CSV table of C-alpha atoms in Angstrom, one decimal:
chain,number,residue,atom,x,y,z
A,1,GLY,CA,-6.5,-19.5,-4.9
A,2,GLN,CA,-3.7,-19.7,-2.3
A,3,GLN,CA,-1.4,-16.7,-1.9
A,4,LEU,CA,2.0,-16.4,-0.3
A,5,ASN,CA,3.0,-13.1,1.3
A,6,GLN,CA,6.7,-12.6,1.0
A,7,SER,CA,8.5,-9.8,2.8
A,8,PRO,CA,10.3,-7.6,2.5
A,9,GLN,CA,9.8,-6.7,-1.1
A,10,SER,CA,13.3,-5.3,-1.4
A,11,MET,CA,16.4,-4.9,0.7
A,12,PHE,CA,19.5,-2.7,0.2
A,13,ILE,CA,22.2,-3.8,2.6
A,14,GLN,CA,25.9,-3.4,3.1
A,15,GLU,CA,28.3,-6.3,2.2
A,16,GLY,CA,28.9,-8.5,5.2
A,17,GLU,CA,25.5,-7.9,6.8
A,18,ASP,CA,23.0,-10.8,7.5
A,19,VAL,CA,19.7,-10.9,5.6
A,20,SER,CA,16.4,-12.3,6.6
A,21,MET,CA,13.2,-12.8,4.5
A,22,ASN,CA,10.1,-14.7,5.1
A,23,CYS,CA,6.9,-16.0,3.5
A,24,THR,CA,3.5,-16.5,5.2
A,25,SER,CA,0.4,-18.2,3.9
A,26,SER,CA,-3.2,-18.4,5.0
A,27,SER,CA,-3.2,-22.1,4.3
A,28,ILE,CA,-0.9,-25.1,4.8
A,29,PHE,CA,1.9,-26.2,2.5
A,30,ASN,CA,3.7,-29.5,2.8
A,31,THR,CA,6.8,-28.5,1.0
A,32,TRP,CA,8.6,-25.1,1.0
A,33,LEU,CA,11.2,-24.2,-1.6
A,34,TRP,CA,13.5,-21.2,-1.9
A,35,TYR,CA,14.7,-20.0,-5.3
A,36,LYS,CA,17.1,-17.3,-6.5
A,37,GLN,CA,16.7,-15.5,-9.8
A,38,ASP,CA,19.5,-13.6,-11.5
A,39,PRO,CA,18.7,-11.1,-14.3
A,40,GLY,CA,17.9,-12.9,-17.5
A,41,GLU,CA,18.0,-16.3,-15.9
A,42,GLY,CA,15.4,-18.7,-14.5
A,43,PRO,CA,14.9,-19.4,-10.8
A,44,VAL,CA,17.6,-21.6,-9.3
A,45,LEU,CA,16.7,-23.8,-6.4
A,46,LEU,CA,18.5,-23.0,-3.2
A,47,ILE,CA,16.9,-25.0,-0.5
A,48,ALA,CA,14.0,-27.5,-0.3
A,49,LEU,CA,12.1,-28.2,3.0
A,50,TYR,CA,9.9,-31.2,3.5
A,51,LYS,CA,9.1,-31.4,7.2
A,52,ALA,CA,7.4,-28.9,9.6
A,53,GLY,CA,10.1,-27.5,11.9
A,54,GLU,CA,12.9,-28.5,9.6
A,55,LEU,CA,16.0,-26.2,9.6
A,56,THR,CA,18.3,-26.7,6.6
A,57,SER,CA,21.5,-25.0,5.6
A,58,ASN,CA,23.3,-24.6,2.3
A,59,GLY,CA,26.5,-22.8,2.8
A,60,ARG,CA,25.7,-19.3,4.1
A,61,LEU,CA,22.0,-19.9,3.6
A,62,THR,CA,19.7,-21.2,6.2
A,63,ALA,CA,15.9,-21.9,5.8
A,64,GLN,CA,13.3,-23.1,8.1
A,65,PHE,CA,9.9,-24.7,7.5
A,66,GLY,CA,7.5,-23.2,10.1
A,67,ILE,CA,5.9,-25.5,12.6
A,68,THR,CA,2.4,-24.4,11.6
A,69,ARG,CA,3.3,-25.3,8.0
A,70,LYS,CA,2.1,-21.8,7.0
A,71,ASP,CA,5.4,-20.0,6.9
A,72,SER,CA,9.1,-20.2,6.1
A,73,PHE,CA,12.1,-18.0,6.4
A,74,LEU,CA,15.4,-17.7,4.6
A,75,ASN,CA,18.5,-16.2,6.2
A,76,ILE,CA,21.7,-15.3,4.4
A,77,SER,CA,24.7,-14.7,6.6
A,78,ALA,CA,27.7,-12.4,5.7
A,79,SER,CA,26.2,-11.2,2.4
A,80,ILE,CA,28.5,-10.7,-0.6
A,81,PRO,CA,27.9,-8.9,-3.9
A,82,SER,CA,27.0,-12.0,-5.8
A,83,ASP,CA,24.0,-12.5,-3.5
A,84,VAL,CA,22.3,-9.8,-5.5
A,85,GLY,CA,19.1,-11.0,-7.1
A,86,ILE,CA,15.5,-11.8,-6.5
A,87,TYR,CA,14.7,-14.5,-3.9
A,88,PHE,CA,11.4,-16.4,-4.2
A,89,CYS,CA,9.7,-18.7,-1.8
A,90,ALA,CA,7.4,-21.3,-3.1
A,91,GLY,CA,4.9,-23.6,-1.4
A,92,GLN,CA,3.7,-27.0,-2.6
A,93,LEU,CA,0.7,-28.9,-1.3
A,94,ARG,CA,1.9,-32.2,-2.4
A,95,ALA,CA,5.3,-33.2,-3.9
A,96,GLY,CA,5.1,-33.1,-7.7
A,97,ASN,CA,2.2,-30.6,-7.7
A,98,MET,CA,2.2,-27.0,-8.8
A,99,LEU,CA,4.3,-24.4,-7.0
A,100,THR,CA,2.6,-21.3,-5.5
A,101,PHE,CA,5.2,-18.5,-5.4
A,102,GLY,CA,5.6,-15.5,-3.2
A,103,GLY,CA,6.1,-12.0,-4.8
A,104,GLY,CA,9.9,-12.1,-4.4
A,105,THR,CA,12.4,-10.2,-2.4
A,106,ARG,CA,14.9,-8.1,-4.4
A,107,LEU,CA,18.2,-8.0,-2.6
A,108,MET,CA,20.8,-5.4,-3.4
A,109,VAL,CA,24.2,-5.5,-1.7
A,110,LYS,CA,26.5,-2.5,-1.5
A,111,PRO,CA,30.2,-3.4,-1.6
B,1,GLU,CA,23.8,-33.0,-17.8
B,2,ALA,CA,22.0,-30.2,-19.7
B,3,GLY,CA,19.4,-28.2,-17.9
B,4,VAL,CA,16.0,-27.1,-19.0
B,5,THR,CA,16.2,-25.1,-22.2
B,6,GLN,CA,13.6,-22.8,-23.7
B,7,PHE,CA,13.3,-21.2,-27.1
B,8,PRO,CA,13.1,-18.4,-28.1
B,9,SER,CA,14.7,-16.3,-25.3
B,10,HIS,CA,12.8,-13.3,-26.5
B,11,SER,CA,9.8,-12.8,-28.7
B,12,VAL,CA,8.2,-9.5,-29.8
B,13,ILE,CA,4.9,-9.8,-31.6
B,14,GLU,CA,1.9,-7.7,-32.4
B,15,LYS,CA,-1.5,-8.1,-30.9
B,16,GLY,CA,-3.5,-10.7,-32.8
B,17,GLN,CA,-0.5,-12.7,-33.9
B,18,THR,CA,0.4,-16.2,-32.9
B,19,VAL,CA,3.5,-17.2,-30.9
B,20,THR,CA,4.8,-20.7,-30.0
B,21,LEU,CA,7.2,-21.2,-27.2
B,22,ARG,CA,9.2,-24.4,-26.8
B,23,CYS,CA,10.6,-26.1,-23.7
B,24,ASP,CA,13.0,-29.0,-23.6
B,25,PRO,CA,13.0,-30.5,-20.1
B,26,ILE,CA,16.0,-32.2,-18.5
B,27,SER,CA,16.4,-35.6,-20.2
B,28,GLY,CA,14.3,-38.3,-18.6
B,29,HIS,CA,12.1,-36.0,-16.6
B,30,ASP,CA,8.5,-37.1,-16.7
B,31,ASN,CA,7.1,-33.9,-15.2
B,32,LEU,CA,7.0,-30.7,-17.1
B,33,TYR,CA,5.5,-27.4,-15.8
B,34,TRP,CA,4.7,-24.1,-17.4
B,35,TYR,CA,4.7,-20.9,-15.4
B,36,ARG,CA,4.6,-17.2,-16.2
B,37,ARG,CA,5.5,-14.0,-14.6
B,38,VAL,CA,3.6,-10.9,-15.7
B,39,MET,CA,5.3,-7.6,-15.0
B,40,GLY,CA,5.4,-6.8,-11.3
B,41,LYS,CA,3.5,-9.9,-10.2
B,42,GLU,CA,4.4,-13.2,-8.8
B,43,ILE,CA,5.3,-16.3,-10.8
B,44,LYS,CA,2.1,-18.1,-11.6
B,45,PHE,CA,1.4,-21.7,-12.5
B,46,LEU,CA,-0.1,-22.5,-15.9
B,47,LEU,CA,-0.1,-26.2,-16.3
B,48,HIS,CA,1.6,-29.6,-15.5
B,49,PHE,CA,2.3,-32.5,-17.8
B,50,VAL,CA,3.2,-36.0,-16.7
B,51,LYS,CA,4.8,-37.5,-19.7
B,52,GLU,CA,2.4,-36.6,-22.5
B,53,SER,CA,-0.7,-36.2,-20.4
B,54,LYS,CA,-2.0,-33.0,-18.9
B,55,GLN,CA,-2.1,-33.6,-15.1
B,56,ASP,CA,-3.3,-30.1,-14.1
B,57,GLU,CA,-4.2,-27.2,-16.4
B,58,SER,CA,-6.0,-25.2,-13.8
B,59,GLY,CA,-3.7,-22.2,-14.3
B,60,MET,CA,-4.3,-21.7,-18.0
B,61,PRO,CA,-5.9,-18.3,-18.3
B,62,ASN,CA,-8.2,-18.9,-21.3
B,63,ASN,CA,-8.6,-20.9,-24.5
B,64,ARG,CA,-6.1,-18.7,-26.4
B,65,PHE,CA,-3.4,-20.8,-24.7
B,66,LEU,CA,-2.7,-24.3,-26.0
B,67,ALA,CA,0.0,-26.5,-24.6
B,68,GLU,CA,1.2,-29.8,-26.0
B,69,ARG,CA,3.7,-32.4,-25.2
B,70,THR,CA,3.5,-35.0,-27.9
B,71,GLY,CA,5.7,-38.0,-27.2
B,72,GLY,CA,6.3,-36.9,-23.7
B,73,THR,CA,9.6,-35.1,-24.5
B,74,TYR,CA,9.6,-31.4,-25.3
B,75,SER,CA,6.5,-29.2,-24.9
B,76,THR,CA,5.1,-26.2,-26.8
B,77,LEU,CA,2.9,-23.4,-25.6
B,78,LYS,CA,1.0,-21.6,-28.3
B,79,VAL,CA,-0.7,-18.3,-27.7
B,80,GLN,CA,-3.3,-17.5,-30.4
B,81,PRO,CA,-4.3,-14.7,-30.9
B,82,ALA,CA,-1.9,-12.9,-28.5
B,83,GLU,CA,-3.2,-10.0,-26.4
B,84,LEU,CA,-1.4,-7.2,-24.7
B,85,GLU,CA,-1.9,-8.7,-21.3
B,86,ASP,CA,-0.1,-11.9,-22.4
B,87,SER,CA,3.3,-10.1,-22.1
B,88,GLY,CA,5.6,-11.5,-19.5
B,89,VAL,CA,8.2,-14.1,-18.9
B,90,TYR,CA,7.2,-17.7,-19.5
B,91,PHE,CA,9.1,-20.3,-17.5
B,92,CYS,CA,9.3,-24.0,-18.0
B,93,ALA,CA,10.3,-26.4,-15.2
B,94,SER,CA,10.8,-30.1,-15.0
B,95,SER,CA,11.2,-32.7,-12.3
B,96,PRO,CA,12.1,-36.4,-12.6
B,97,TYR,CA,9.1,-38.3,-11.3
B,98,ARG,CA,5.6,-38.0,-9.9
B,99,ASP,CA,6.2,-37.4,-6.2
B,100,PHE,CA,9.4,-35.4,-6.5
B,101,GLY,CA,9.1,-31.9,-4.9
B,102,GLU,CA,11.9,-30.0,-6.5
B,103,GLN,CA,11.4,-28.4,-9.8
B,104,PHE,CA,14.2,-27.2,-12.1
B,105,PHE,CA,13.6,-24.1,-14.1
B,106,GLY,CA,14.7,-23.0,-17.6
B,107,PRO,CA,15.8,-19.4,-18.4
B,108,GLY,CA,12.4,-18.3,-19.6
B,109,THR,CA,11.0,-16.8,-22.7
B,110,ARG,CA,10.3,-13.0,-22.5
B,111,LEU,CA,7.2,-12.3,-24.6
B,112,THR,CA,6.3,-8.8,-25.5
B,113,VAL,CA,3.0,-8.2,-27.2
B,114,LEU,CA,2.7,-4.7,-28.8
């Protein structure tokens, strides 16, 4: 089946720093989604991307849908302690179909 | 509006026992999905309901897993008999209609099989 390679696996950064993570795939996706999971909770949707090349922001978060449709990245600017958690990318071949998830990036922020 | 709810939040059972997980999607959502995350691995798709019909069950690992969505509202996922490798977190997600990309997740059920 399809696999998403998400990197880095973990990051330990200082509060105020910017963060960048990405996902790559060997095959095309037509939708990319970014989720964040806090301990004991389910994944919460951060950003959805529907068009190749699309760049979308949500507050301090910015995500891009790669032009080849095989990758996506998520940037977090000026990190704060509540950004701590696991970030997942997910690709979808067709809207409404199953999501294929990356392995997650565990973000730790030092105050 | 209430989000996706799952019950129980935790379940600890012995190998060979049966466990039933329940998911209540967001009211009015036709699409319901089950996923699971086994320790240290990525979240993996199990199956997808559209209303009461199974749209895609390609991710179900074997016939010990049975999912139902009678009446097209809540869904149950039964594992019988449970094996050690079934331990993990089982997530349910829902979305409003067929071609809607975004899926909204519940808090998950953590299953431990001893």
